[in-house]
Amino acid sequence: MASLPAGAEIERLIQLLAKLPGLGPRSARRAALVLLKKREQLLDPLALAMREAAAAIKVCETCGNLDTTSPCSLCRDPRRETHVLCVVEDVADLWALERAGVFRGRYHVLGGALSALDGVTPERLNMASLIDRVSRGVDEVILAMNATVEGQTTAHYLMDTLAASGVKVTRLAHGVPVGGELDYLDEGTLSAAFKARREL
Amino acid sequence: MASLPAGAEIERLIQLLAKLPGLGPRSARRAALVLLKKREQLLDPLALAMREAAAAIKVCETCGNLDTTSPCSLCRDPRRETHVLCVVEDVADLWALERAGVFRGRYHVLGGALSALDGVTPERLNMASLIDRVSRGVDEVILAMNATVEGQTTAHYLMDTLAASGVKVTRLAHGVPVGGELDYLDEGTLSAAFKARREL
């Protein structure tokens, strides 16, 4: 990318904005311009919100969620079941499940998925604390990993690890996404949906 | 959007990030998570870069460009022609033309386009300073407005306004974008490209 006819401070701002997921070089330039033009309405409040969120954020000592308290609001909520654990790779996955509102138990955030390529070993994920929680009395562990190679490797590893404890281990169903068109689906999804077909 | 199982500080950060162009609610959530997870590598440097850019930024008193000096680096550059002015709506357009490297004269940033709907009148754009610059000796004014209704209205208005000064006024050519496929182009572009066809 050619250098912009603007100062080093603006270049640096654009470079850092481009590191955010969802922003490429072009949208980072647009974002920088909007920030600089709307200083009072956007730039100053955003800088403040970043500082405040960074200062307030804690990693939940129980489940690994990000919240402003530890244990997090989900782990402290007395209305949530304590005997069902849903294991996710990332906080974003926890948020997605909470938005769907389908689960009323507790979570466990691994902080990633096993990956030989990226050097992510079981020790680098929150697995020891999961085993510990399971040993203290859990009826069911729902493995809600991503349907990627890494996610499924992690799920298999956990299934093996948890087998000794005798806990019931389940995983999310694979199939046709609601609203999905068969024509646009990959073979793997179609094959999974076929194998798991149900009688009406 | 359902409330996230996270603190108000994180909600606020996500809300502000979602105001950046290119980031919707979903990507703002992802961006907030990445910021909070990479505090030292990303959040702190970005907050600093925002403060520094906001403190350093100036609006060029001559052309309306954003730079860390006023007059801006383009207006101060002795290698650039002073007798040709390229009028753009926005700083982003100036950056786009500089990236293309096709123009070696001076710019004039209007700060928007005329819009009856949004209440943008000629008085709210940097038009008086343009007329003033033209009156002090310019050979050609290139109108590089967007090919939108507002952009073209602005170009027509400027053409009328500048007619009295006797300066040569040109506009960018319309036509098939380089690399563009006819099948995907709108009728307006095809019609413009046909009318402006050139002998080989």
Tab-separated table of C-alpha atoms in Angstrom:
chain	number	residue	atom	x	y	z
A	1	MET	CA	0.000	0.000	0.000
A	2	ALA	CA	1.374	3.393	-0.972
A	3	SER	CA	1.965	5.831	1.843
A	4	LEU	CA	-0.925	8.199	2.481
A	5	PRO	CA	-0.491	11.946	2.184
A	6	ALA	CA	-1.136	12.207	5.925
A	7	GLY	CA	0.990	12.191	9.047
A	8	ALA	CA	2.631	9.208	10.738
A	9	GLU	CA	0.043	9.375	13.546
A	10	ILE	CA	-2.792	8.717	11.091
A	11	GLU	CA	-0.843	5.933	9.374
A	12	ARG	CA	-0.289	4.269	12.738
A	13	LEU	CA	-3.979	4.551	13.657
A	14	ILE	CA	-4.955	2.939	10.344
A	15	GLN	CA	-2.412	0.133	10.792
A	16	LEU	CA	-3.791	-0.737	14.225
A	17	LEU	CA	-7.437	-0.509	13.154
A	18	ALA	CA	-6.653	-2.907	10.303
A	19	LYS	CA	-5.725	-5.542	12.902
A	20	LEU	CA	-9.316	-5.700	14.149
A	21	PRO	CA	-11.260	-8.656	12.753
A	22	GLY	CA	-13.613	-7.507	10.012
A	23	LEU	CA	-11.540	-4.477	9.020
A	24	GLY	CA	-9.216	-4.652	6.025
A	25	PRO	CA	-6.838	-1.871	4.912
A	26	ARG	CA	-9.582	-0.021	3.042
A	27	SER	CA	-12.190	-0.109	5.805
A	28	ALA	CA	-9.501	0.739	8.367
A	29	ARG	CA	-8.792	3.946	6.402
A	30	ARG	CA	-12.501	4.772	6.351
A	31	ALA	CA	-12.794	4.005	10.068
A	32	ALA	CA	-9.808	6.236	10.867
A	33	LEU	CA	-11.329	9.123	8.910
A	34	VAL	CA	-14.691	8.723	10.652
A	35	LEU	CA	-12.955	8.622	14.041
A	36	LEU	CA	-10.964	11.767	13.331
A	37	LYS	CA	-13.982	13.623	11.966
A	38	LYS	CA	-16.272	12.618	14.827
A	39	ARG	CA	-13.835	13.195	17.621
A	40	GLU	CA	-16.309	14.164	20.363
A	41	GLN	CA	-19.086	11.757	19.336
A	42	LEU	CA	-16.942	8.720	18.569
A	43	LEU	CA	-13.165	8.861	19.054
A	44	ASP	CA	-13.109	10.165	22.634
A	45	PRO	CA	-15.981	7.919	23.880
A	46	LEU	CA	-14.425	4.878	22.189
A	47	ALA	CA	-10.988	5.535	23.706
A	48	LEU	CA	-12.670	5.888	27.115
A	49	ALA	CA	-14.751	2.730	26.635
A	50	MET	CA	-11.605	0.793	25.675
A	51	ARG	CA	-9.794	1.943	28.814
A	52	GLU	CA	-12.803	1.225	31.036
A	53	ALA	CA	-13.499	-2.198	29.563
A	54	ALA	CA	-9.832	-3.157	29.834
A	55	ALA	CA	-9.756	-2.021	33.462
A	56	ALA	CA	-13.016	-3.761	34.375
A	57	ILE	CA	-12.550	-7.054	32.568
A	58	LYS	CA	-11.780	-10.238	34.479
A	59	VAL	CA	-11.364	-13.854	33.402
A	60	CYS	CA	-13.833	-15.956	35.400
A	61	GLU	CA	-11.827	-18.258	37.688
A	62	THR	CA	-14.489	-20.943	37.375
A	63	CYS	CA	-15.401	-21.121	33.698
A	64	GLY	CA	-12.953	-18.883	31.804
A	65	ASN	CA	-15.648	-16.446	30.594
A	66	LEU	CA	-14.837	-12.738	30.315
A	67	ASP	CA	-16.911	-10.565	32.619
A	68	THR	CA	-16.513	-7.651	35.001
A	69	THR	CA	-16.756	-10.012	37.964
A	70	SER	CA	-15.113	-13.328	38.838
A	71	PRO	CA	-16.896	-15.708	39.208
A	72	CYS	CA	-18.799	-14.345	36.210
A	73	SER	CA	-22.497	-13.465	36.197
A	74	LEU	CA	-23.370	-16.837	34.630
A	75	CYS	CA	-21.461	-18.826	37.280
A	76	ARG	CA	-23.092	-16.776	40.058
A	77	ASP	CA	-26.640	-16.996	38.652
A	78	PRO	CA	-28.560	-19.267	41.065
A	79	ARG	CA	-31.292	-19.878	38.477
A	80	ARG	CA	-28.897	-21.751	36.191
A	81	GLU	CA	-28.493	-25.530	36.474
A	82	THR	CA	-25.196	-26.573	37.982
A	83	HIS	CA	-25.224	-30.174	36.806
A	84	VAL	CA	-24.893	-29.551	33.074
A	85	LEU	CA	-21.708	-28.084	31.624
A	86	CYS	CA	-21.463	-26.763	28.083
A	87	VAL	CA	-17.852	-26.701	26.871
A	88	VAL	CA	-17.000	-24.083	24.224
A	89	GLU	CA	-13.765	-23.067	22.535
A	90	ASP	CA	-14.119	-19.357	22.984
A	91	VAL	CA	-16.040	-16.600	24.793
A	92	ALA	CA	-17.574	-15.632	21.431
A	93	ASP	CA	-19.164	-19.101	21.231
A	94	LEU	CA	-20.586	-18.681	24.742
A	95	TRP	CA	-22.079	-15.342	23.696
A	96	ALA	CA	-23.577	-16.938	20.573
A	97	LEU	CA	-25.257	-19.697	22.625
A	98	GLU	CA	-26.546	-17.162	25.154
A	99	ARG	CA	-28.050	-15.116	22.323
A	100	ALA	CA	-29.834	-18.243	21.095
A	101	GLY	CA	-31.074	-18.723	24.676
A	102	VAL	CA	-31.136	-22.505	24.358
A	103	PHE	CA	-28.987	-23.438	27.332
A	104	ARG	CA	-29.647	-22.769	31.012
A	105	GLY	CA	-26.708	-24.602	32.589
A	106	ARG	CA	-23.100	-23.564	33.173
A	107	TYR	CA	-20.306	-23.043	30.676
A	108	HIS	CA	-16.660	-23.935	30.457
A	109	VAL	CA	-14.471	-21.915	28.088
A	110	LEU	CA	-11.410	-23.813	26.847
A	111	GLY	CA	-9.723	-20.750	25.383
A	112	GLY	CA	-9.099	-22.358	22.001
A	113	ALA	CA	-8.934	-25.730	20.290
A	114	LEU	CA	-6.178	-28.315	20.048
A	115	SER	CA	-3.919	-27.666	17.082
A	116	ALA	CA	-0.654	-29.426	16.355
A	117	LEU	CA	0.067	-26.812	13.698
A	118	ASP	CA	-0.258	-23.874	16.084
A	119	GLY	CA	1.304	-25.757	18.985
A	120	VAL	CA	-1.877	-25.748	21.075
A	121	THR	CA	-1.515	-28.704	23.452
A	122	PRO	CA	-4.080	-29.799	26.100
A	123	GLU	CA	-1.955	-28.060	28.748
A	124	ARG	CA	-2.474	-24.702	27.052
A	125	LEU	CA	-6.275	-25.009	27.270
A	126	ASN	CA	-8.501	-24.844	30.377
A	127	MET	CA	-8.823	-28.634	30.490
A	128	ALA	CA	-7.505	-29.407	33.977
A	129	SER	CA	-10.130	-27.128	35.523
A	130	LEU	CA	-12.804	-28.845	33.413
A	131	ILE	CA	-11.810	-32.298	34.668
A	132	ASP	CA	-11.811	-30.876	38.178
A	133	ARG	CA	-15.315	-29.426	37.803
A	134	VAL	CA	-16.613	-32.683	36.326
A	135	SER	CA	-15.121	-34.680	39.226
A	136	ARG	CA	-17.036	-32.498	41.678
A	137	GLY	CA	-20.403	-33.707	40.376
A	138	VAL	CA	-21.739	-33.017	36.874
A	139	ASP	CA	-24.439	-35.058	35.137
A	140	GLU	CA	-23.784	-34.082	31.541
A	141	VAL	CA	-21.007	-32.429	29.551
A	142	ILE	CA	-22.141	-30.929	26.235
A	143	LEU	CA	-19.224	-30.519	23.827
A	144	ALA	CA	-20.063	-27.440	21.733
A	145	MET	CA	-16.842	-27.171	19.753
A	146	ASN	CA	-16.745	-25.691	16.266
A	147	ALA	CA	-17.345	-28.165	13.434
A	148	THR	CA	-13.758	-27.671	12.249
A	149	VAL	CA	-10.878	-30.151	12.245
A	150	GLU	CA	-9.410	-28.522	15.377
A	151	GLY	CA	-12.772	-28.342	17.114
A	152	GLN	CA	-13.585	-31.978	16.424
A	153	THR	CA	-10.087	-33.098	17.443
A	154	THR	CA	-10.607	-31.270	20.734
A	155	ALA	CA	-14.032	-32.860	21.194
A	156	HIS	CA	-12.601	-36.344	20.618
A	157	TYR	CA	-9.767	-35.700	23.026
A	158	LEU	CA	-12.210	-34.520	25.707
A	159	MET	CA	-14.488	-37.491	25.091
A	160	ASP	CA	-11.547	-39.842	25.720
A	161	THR	CA	-10.380	-37.887	28.750
A	162	LEU	CA	-13.828	-37.717	30.322
A	163	ALA	CA	-14.662	-41.405	29.633
A	164	ALA	CA	-13.001	-42.477	32.904
A	165	SER	CA	-15.221	-40.198	34.966
A	166	GLY	CA	-18.381	-41.949	33.734
A	167	VAL	CA	-20.106	-38.610	33.023
A	168	LYS	CA	-22.598	-38.428	30.158
A	169	VAL	CA	-20.915	-36.652	27.213
A	170	THR	CA	-22.957	-35.256	24.297
A	171	ARG	CA	-22.212	-33.067	21.300
A	172	LEU	CA	-24.258	-30.639	19.206
A	173	ALA	CA	-26.127	-32.150	16.245
A	174	HIS	CA	-24.771	-31.679	12.736
A	175	GLY	CA	-27.231	-31.013	9.937
A	176	VAL	CA	-28.832	-28.554	7.581
A	177	PRO	CA	-28.790	-25.023	9.103
A	178	VAL	CA	-32.289	-23.609	9.600
A	179	GLY	CA	-32.982	-21.475	6.531
A	180	GLY	CA	-30.175	-23.212	4.655
A	181	GLU	CA	-30.532	-24.353	1.048
A	182	LEU	CA	-29.249	-27.827	0.185
A	183	ASP	CA	-27.722	-26.531	-3.030
A	184	TYR	CA	-25.323	-24.315	-1.072
A	185	LEU	CA	-24.272	-26.877	1.530
A	186	ASP	CA	-21.029	-28.807	1.495
A	187	GLU	CA	-20.945	-32.595	1.149
A	188	GLY	CA	-19.917	-33.090	4.766
A	189	THR	CA	-22.971	-31.295	6.108
A	190	LEU	CA	-25.316	-33.056	3.706
A	191	SER	CA	-23.840	-36.436	4.597
A	192	ALA	CA	-24.171	-35.685	8.345
A	193	ALA	CA	-27.763	-34.511	7.887
A	194	PHE	CA	-28.611	-37.697	5.970
A	195	LYS	CA	-27.061	-40.027	8.509
A	196	ALA	CA	-28.826	-38.270	11.395
A	197	ARG	CA	-32.226	-38.148	9.652
A	198	ARG	CA	-35.236	-38.571	11.905
A	199	GLU	CA	-38.597	-40.196	11.405
A	200	LEU	CA	-41.564	-37.810	11.264
B	1	MET	CA	-29.930	-7.776	20.203
B	2	ALA	CA	-30.187	-9.689	23.458
B	3	SER	CA	-27.997	-8.471	26.266
B	4	LEU	CA	-24.664	-10.229	26.522
B	5	PRO	CA	-23.680	-12.130	29.654
B	6	ALA	CA	-20.907	-9.583	30.185
B	7	GLY	CA	-20.584	-6.300	32.028
B	8	ALA	CA	-21.890	-2.891	30.969
B	9	GLU	CA	-18.345	-1.787	30.092
B	10	ILE	CA	-18.045	-4.502	27.437
B	11	GLU	CA	-21.541	-3.743	26.083
B	12	ARG	CA	-20.574	-0.089	25.750
B	13	LEU	CA	-17.324	-0.945	23.951
B	14	ILE	CA	-19.222	-3.138	21.483
B	15	GLN	CA	-21.845	-0.435	20.878
B	16	LEU	CA	-19.167	2.137	20.028
B	17	LEU	CA	-17.155	-0.248	17.845
B	18	ALA	CA	-20.341	-1.014	15.891
B	19	LYS	CA	-20.469	2.665	14.877
B	20	LEU	CA	-17.263	2.303	12.851
B	21	PRO	CA	-17.891	1.882	9.130
B	22	GLY	CA	-17.415	-1.731	8.112
B	23	LEU	CA	-18.248	-3.172	11.531
B	24	GLY	CA	-21.751	-4.533	12.200
B	25	PRO	CA	-22.996	-5.831	15.555
B	26	ARG	CA	-21.435	-9.264	15.029
B	27	SER	CA	-18.015	-8.062	13.947
B	28	ALA	CA	-18.060	-5.416	16.700
B	29	ARG	CA	-18.461	-8.228	19.251
B	30	ARG	CA	-15.557	-10.107	17.677
B	31	ALA	CA	-13.450	-6.942	17.602
B	32	ALA	CA	-14.208	-6.226	21.280
B	33	LEU	CA	-13.162	-9.756	22.265
B	34	VAL	CA	-9.925	-9.507	20.290
B	35	LEU	CA	-9.181	-6.109	21.874
B	36	LEU	CA	-9.778	-7.432	25.393
B	37	LYS	CA	-7.743	-10.576	24.792
B	38	LYS	CA	-4.830	-8.745	23.179
B	39	ARG	CA	-4.660	-5.876	25.600
B	40	GLU	CA	-0.922	-5.182	25.400
B	41	GLN	CA	-0.504	-5.909	21.685
B	42	LEU	CA	-3.655	-4.179	20.431
B	43	LEU	CA	-5.976	-2.395	22.880
B	44	ASP	CA	-3.392	-0.201	24.600
B	45	PRO	CA	-1.508	0.733	21.383
B	46	LEU	CA	-4.783	1.495	19.598
B	47	ALA	CA	-6.059	3.708	22.441
B	48	LEU	CA	-2.726	5.547	22.357
B	49	ALA	CA	-2.766	5.887	18.557
B	50	MET	CA	-6.300	7.301	18.732
B	51	ARG	CA	-5.274	9.906	21.275
B	52	GLU	CA	-2.104	10.815	19.365
B	53	ALA	CA	-3.825	11.059	15.991
B	54	ALA	CA	-6.629	13.173	17.473
B	55	ALA	CA	-4.091	15.482	19.087
B	56	ALA	CA	-1.910	15.761	15.966
B	57	ILE	CA	-4.608	16.117	13.330
B	58	LYS	CA	-5.277	19.448	11.656
B	59	VAL	CA	-7.617	20.507	8.864
B	60	CYS	CA	-5.527	22.127	6.124
B	61	GLU	CA	-6.486	25.816	5.966
B	62	THR	CA	-5.862	25.826	2.222
B	63	CYS	CA	-7.474	22.671	0.847
B	64	GLY	CA	-9.429	21.055	3.706
B	65	ASN	CA	-7.284	17.894	3.770
B	66	LEU	CA	-6.569	16.198	7.105
B	67	ASP	CA	-2.890	16.155	8.004
B	68	THR	CA	-0.627	16.774	10.957
B	69	THR	CA	0.386	20.152	9.533
B	70	SER	CA	-1.553	23.059	8.070
B	71	PRO	CA	-1.027	23.815	5.216
B	72	CYS	CA	-0.929	20.045	4.603
B	73	SER	CA	2.009	18.177	3.087
B	74	LEU	CA	0.377	18.249	-0.366
B	75	CYS	CA	-0.175	22.009	-0.284
B	76	ARG	CA	3.402	22.553	0.885
B	77	ASP	CA	4.983	20.203	-1.671
B	78	PRO	CA	6.900	22.448	-4.136
B	79	ARG	CA	7.017	19.640	-6.709
B	80	ARG	CA	3.258	19.702	-7.189
B	81	GLU	CA	1.656	21.905	-9.856
B	82	THR	CA	-0.211	24.871	-8.440
B	83	HIS	CA	-2.305	25.663	-11.494
B	84	VAL	CA	-4.493	22.579	-11.514
B	85	LEU	CA	-7.023	21.964	-8.730
B	86	CYS	CA	-8.767	18.630	-8.221
B	87	VAL	CA	-11.991	19.065	-6.248
B	88	VAL	CA	-13.106	16.050	-4.196
B	89	GLU	CA	-15.980	15.483	-1.782
B	90	ASP	CA	-13.999	13.905	0.980
B	91	VAL	CA	-10.498	13.246	2.315
B	92	ALA	CA	-11.034	9.539	1.534
B	93	ASP	CA	-11.395	10.448	-2.158
B	94	LEU	CA	-8.161	12.448	-2.011
B	95	TRP	CA	-6.404	9.425	-0.490
B	96	ALA	CA	-7.840	7.178	-3.222
B	97	LEU	CA	-6.526	9.467	-5.982
B	98	GLU	CA	-3.129	9.720	-4.274
B	99	ARG	CA	-2.932	5.921	-4.088
B	100	ALA	CA	-3.620	5.785	-7.820
B	101	GLY	CA	-0.826	8.337	-8.268
B	102	VAL	CA	-2.463	9.912	-11.319
B	103	PHE	CA	-2.572	13.522	-10.225
B	104	ARG	CA	0.316	15.840	-9.411
B	105	GLY	CA	-1.566	19.105	-8.800
B	106	ARG	CA	-3.330	20.468	-5.719
B	107	TYR	CA	-6.568	19.324	-4.133
B	108	HIS	CA	-9.618	21.003	-2.706
B	109	VAL	CA	-11.757	19.013	-0.266
B	110	LEU	CA	-15.390	20.141	-0.161
B	111	GLY	CA	-16.223	18.167	2.956
B	112	GLY	CA	-19.291	16.515	1.445
B	113	ALA	CA	-21.759	16.879	-1.398
B	114	LEU	CA	-24.865	19.008	-1.824
B	115	SER	CA	-27.931	17.211	-0.525
B	116	ALA	CA	-31.370	18.747	-0.090
B	117	LEU	CA	-32.405	15.680	1.901
B	118	ASP	CA	-29.599	16.027	4.431
B	119	GLY	CA	-29.754	19.828	4.426
B	120	VAL	CA	-26.261	20.230	2.941
B	121	THR	CA	-26.283	23.668	1.292
B	122	PRO	CA	-23.356	25.277	-0.587
B	123	GLU	CA	-22.608	27.341	2.543
B	124	ARG	CA	-21.903	24.172	4.521
B	125	LEU	CA	-19.224	23.033	2.047
B	126	ASN	CA	-15.763	24.535	1.443
B	127	MET	CA	-16.959	26.311	-1.696
B	128	ALA	CA	-16.159	29.941	-0.880
B	129	SER	CA	-12.498	29.044	-0.370
B	130	LEU	CA	-12.525	27.178	-3.697
B	131	ILE	CA	-13.856	30.216	-5.576
B	132	ASP	CA	-11.219	32.281	-3.808
B	133	ARG	CA	-8.404	29.922	-4.809
B	134	VAL	CA	-9.643	29.846	-8.418
B	135	SER	CA	-9.762	33.649	-8.546
B	136	ARG	CA	-6.114	33.793	-7.509
B	137	GLY	CA	-5.005	32.049	-10.712
B	138	VAL	CA	-5.823	28.444	-11.618
B	139	ASP	CA	-5.761	27.012	-15.155
B	140	GLU	CA	-7.983	23.988	-14.656
B	141	VAL	CA	-10.441	22.708	-12.093
B	142	ILE	CA	-11.017	18.940	-12.227
B	143	LEU	CA	-14.323	17.993	-10.625
B	144	ALA	CA	-13.754	14.537	-9.100
B	145	MET	CA	-17.076	14.102	-7.354
B	146	ASN	CA	-18.614	10.686	-6.802
B	147	ALA	CA	-20.851	9.437	-9.620
B	148	THR	CA	-23.871	9.647	-7.308
B	149	VAL	CA	-26.888	11.954	-7.523
B	150	GLU	CA	-25.441	14.190	-4.782
B	151	GLY	CA	-21.966	14.155	-6.330
B	152	GLN	CA	-23.227	15.059	-9.785
B	153	THR	CA	-25.532	17.767	-8.390
B	154	THR	CA	-22.514	19.239	-6.638
B	155	ALA	CA	-20.445	19.054	-9.843
B	156	HIS	CA	-23.171	20.858	-11.820
B	157	TYR	CA	-23.492	23.513	-9.157
B	158	LEU	CA	-19.738	24.097	-9.189
B	159	MET	CA	-19.670	24.173	-13.000
B	160	ASP	CA	-22.276	26.956	-12.960
B	161	THR	CA	-20.555	28.831	-10.165
B	162	LEU	CA	-17.127	28.648	-11.795
B	163	ALA	CA	-18.392	29.563	-15.288
B	164	ALA	CA	-18.083	33.283	-14.548
B	165	SER	CA	-14.395	32.957	-13.697
B	166	GLY	CA	-13.611	31.598	-17.165
B	167	VAL	CA	-11.462	28.784	-15.740
B	168	LYS	CA	-11.335	25.467	-17.606
B	169	VAL	CA	-13.547	22.957	-15.792
B	170	THR	CA	-13.279	19.212	-16.455
B	171	ARG	CA	-14.708	16.090	-14.849
B	172	LEU	CA	-13.540	12.476	-14.572
B	173	ALA	CA	-14.583	10.171	-17.409
B	174	HIS	CA	-17.405	7.710	-16.897
B	175	GLY	CA	-17.063	4.240	-18.372
B	176	VAL	CA	-16.335	0.578	-17.859
B	177	PRO	CA	-14.097	0.092	-14.802
B	178	VAL	CA	-10.783	-1.569	-15.672
B	179	GLY	CA	-11.268	-5.280	-15.009
B	180	GLY	CA	-15.055	-4.832	-15.030
B	181	GLU	CA	-17.377	-7.201	-16.844
B	182	LEU	CA	-20.143	-5.698	-18.975
B	183	ASP	CA	-22.618	-8.249	-17.678
B	184	TYR	CA	-22.292	-6.874	-14.152
B	185	LEU	CA	-22.494	-3.174	-15.007
B	186	ASP	CA	-25.565	-1.022	-14.585
B	187	GLU	CA	-27.298	0.587	-17.585
B	188	GLY	CA	-26.093	4.077	-16.640
B	189	THR	CA	-22.443	3.056	-16.801
B	190	LEU	CA	-22.883	1.117	-20.046
B	191	SER	CA	-24.710	4.024	-21.628
B	192	ALA	CA	-21.991	6.466	-20.523
B	193	ALA	CA	-19.267	4.147	-21.815
B	194	PHE	CA	-21.029	3.862	-25.181
B	195	LYS	CA	-21.527	7.578	-25.581
B	196	ALA	CA	-17.905	8.289	-24.707
B	197	ARG	CA	-16.494	5.544	-26.956
B	198	ARG	CA	-13.193	6.351	-28.611
B	199	GLU	CA	-11.745	5.482	-31.993
B	200	LEU	CA	-8.827	3.077	-31.947
